[in-house]
Amino acid sequence: MGILSGNPKDEPMHYGEISNVWLASTAAKGAISCYQAYLNHAGDKDLKKIIEDLIDQAELESKECDKLLTENGISPAPLLPERPPVKLEDIPAGARFTDPEIAAKISADTAVSLVACSQVMGQSIREDIGALFAKYHATKTAIGVKILKLNKDKGWLIPPPLQVKRPDNA
């Protein structure tokens, strides 16, 4: 097999892997900034803990993806400036995200990121990159379960239409 045999870290990244890792790093950096803002807006302590977990995970992903890119001669996207903490009561009511809004958004973000991780895993030919995104997928799955439980416990979950009565098969 030549160039694609041996240690995967010695193999070149293909253009799809480069693009996927770069996009994952960029998305993680955007998530850090967005979730720092959500942390300022959130009032519920359980929601804040999950947001902090999401920030920690995004920081890890950004760092690991940037390291992978740099080791392969690719410049990662720059970091965004850190958001300063703000007191919740200093945010005007009309400008503030509510806890249910934040919970819905982080739920959607987590669902989308699971699909993105699966896509990178499927497109990678370097085992280390596939394994890295499998690790992210597993962590995001665990966080997603926590978000779902929070949404149910707090009464914030809005389910899609449920089929309560099934039509008769005639």
XYZ file of C-alpha atoms in Angstrom:
170
model
C 0.000 0.000 0.000
C 3.001 2.324 0.286
C 2.144 5.808 1.548
C -1.076 4.639 3.228
C 0.443 1.911 5.372
C 2.022 1.955 8.788
C 1.413 4.679 11.356
C -1.668 6.739 10.372
C -0.056 9.874 11.800
C 2.640 9.526 9.130
C 0.059 9.328 6.349
C -0.947 12.518 4.523
C -4.397 13.939 5.177
C -6.604 14.012 2.094
C -8.406 17.221 1.168
C -11.686 16.080 2.730
C -9.974 15.321 6.034
C -8.233 18.690 5.987
C -11.505 20.468 5.275
C -13.440 18.487 7.888
C -10.855 18.995 10.645
C -10.527 22.705 9.796
C -14.316 23.132 9.815
C -14.632 21.218 13.098
C -12.042 23.505 14.697
C -13.763 26.610 13.354
C -17.183 25.385 14.513
C -15.784 24.600 17.968
C -14.351 28.120 18.229
C -17.734 29.579 17.250
C -19.461 27.329 19.792
C -17.139 28.542 22.550
C -18.065 32.155 21.807
C -21.779 31.425 21.490
C -21.919 29.261 24.618
C -20.047 31.891 26.632
C -22.865 34.278 25.701
C -25.472 31.647 26.629
C -23.736 31.207 29.972
C -24.266 34.924 30.632
C -27.962 34.606 29.752
C -28.738 31.352 31.562
C -30.348 31.460 34.989
C -30.844 27.760 35.731
C -27.834 26.216 37.522
C -28.267 22.802 35.841
C -28.367 24.445 32.419
C -25.259 26.466 33.266
C -23.395 23.262 34.181
C -24.233 21.697 30.819
C -23.175 24.866 28.995
C -19.867 24.767 30.875
C -19.441 21.123 29.810
C -20.130 22.127 26.198
C -17.559 24.919 26.401
C -14.967 22.532 27.855
C -15.640 20.022 25.076
C -15.446 22.699 22.356
C -12.150 23.971 23.779
C -10.743 20.424 23.716
C -11.915 19.842 20.140
C -10.500 23.154 18.958
C -7.143 22.430 20.586
C -6.885 18.877 19.261
C -8.014 19.768 15.737
C -5.641 22.755 15.600
C -2.772 20.519 16.713
C -3.599 18.013 13.982
C -3.789 20.754 11.363
C -0.547 22.401 12.482
C 1.307 19.063 12.484
C 0.232 18.674 8.858
C 1.265 22.186 7.784
C -2.245 23.667 7.713
C -2.986 26.979 9.431
C -6.057 26.733 11.675
C -8.646 29.486 11.908
C -7.919 32.105 14.567
C -9.498 32.002 17.996
C -12.351 34.382 18.687
C -12.030 36.831 21.572
C -13.282 35.527 24.893
C -16.569 36.998 26.092
C -16.494 38.697 29.470
C -18.910 37.496 32.147
C -22.064 39.579 32.511
C -24.597 39.599 35.335
C -27.940 38.213 34.232
C -29.812 41.182 35.679
C -27.743 43.543 33.498
C -29.193 42.013 30.310
C -32.444 43.758 29.296
C -35.450 41.423 29.296
C -36.121 41.886 25.575
C -32.510 41.122 24.660
C -32.115 38.085 26.897
C -32.288 34.484 25.772
C -34.516 32.454 28.080
C -33.427 29.134 29.557
C -35.852 27.102 27.370
C -34.540 28.895 24.251
C -30.945 28.145 25.196
C -31.774 24.517 25.972
C -33.502 24.099 22.596
C -30.551 25.618 20.756
C -27.898 23.518 22.495
C -30.065 20.443 21.841
C -30.158 21.231 18.130
C -26.432 22.051 18.052
C -25.598 18.751 19.710
C -27.771 16.783 17.282
C -26.138 18.472 14.284
C -22.658 17.902 15.698
C -23.369 14.172 16.098
C -24.187 13.958 12.393
C -21.059 15.959 11.521
C -18.857 13.645 13.613
C -20.377 10.599 11.905
C -19.717 12.147 8.507
C -16.049 12.803 9.317
C -15.673 9.266 10.661
C -17.105 7.848 7.431
C -14.968 10.005 5.147
C -11.656 9.520 6.940
C -9.061 7.097 5.669
C -6.668 7.920 8.487
C -7.650 5.793 11.462
C -6.485 8.414 13.970
C -8.829 11.037 12.529
C -11.771 8.619 12.489
C -11.008 7.625 16.075
C -10.719 11.266 17.162
C -14.174 12.050 15.817
C -15.559 8.802 17.276
C -14.346 10.079 20.662
C -16.077 13.426 20.054
C -19.231 11.569 18.986
C -19.293 9.530 22.194
C -18.822 12.619 24.364
C -21.499 14.550 22.485
C -23.870 11.591 22.847
C -23.417 11.649 26.629
C -23.935 15.424 26.766
C -26.992 15.078 24.515
C -28.551 12.621 26.972
C -27.968 15.135 29.799
C -29.595 17.894 27.745
C -32.601 15.693 26.954
C -33.039 14.772 30.626
C -32.749 18.456 31.614
C -35.357 19.449 29.022
C -37.743 16.776 30.273
C -37.169 17.505 33.973
C -37.667 21.265 33.539
C -40.691 20.909 31.244
C -38.842 22.611 28.384
C -39.120 19.771 25.877
C -41.593 20.409 23.086
C -42.106 17.062 21.373
C -43.121 16.764 17.748
C -46.702 15.667 17.099
C -47.327 12.297 18.691
C -49.387 9.587 17.080
C -51.764 8.766 19.888
C -54.460 7.017 17.863
C -53.440 4.968 14.873
C -55.666 4.859 11.815
C -57.570 1.630 11.182
C -56.070 -0.543 8.448
C -59.021 -1.142 6.157
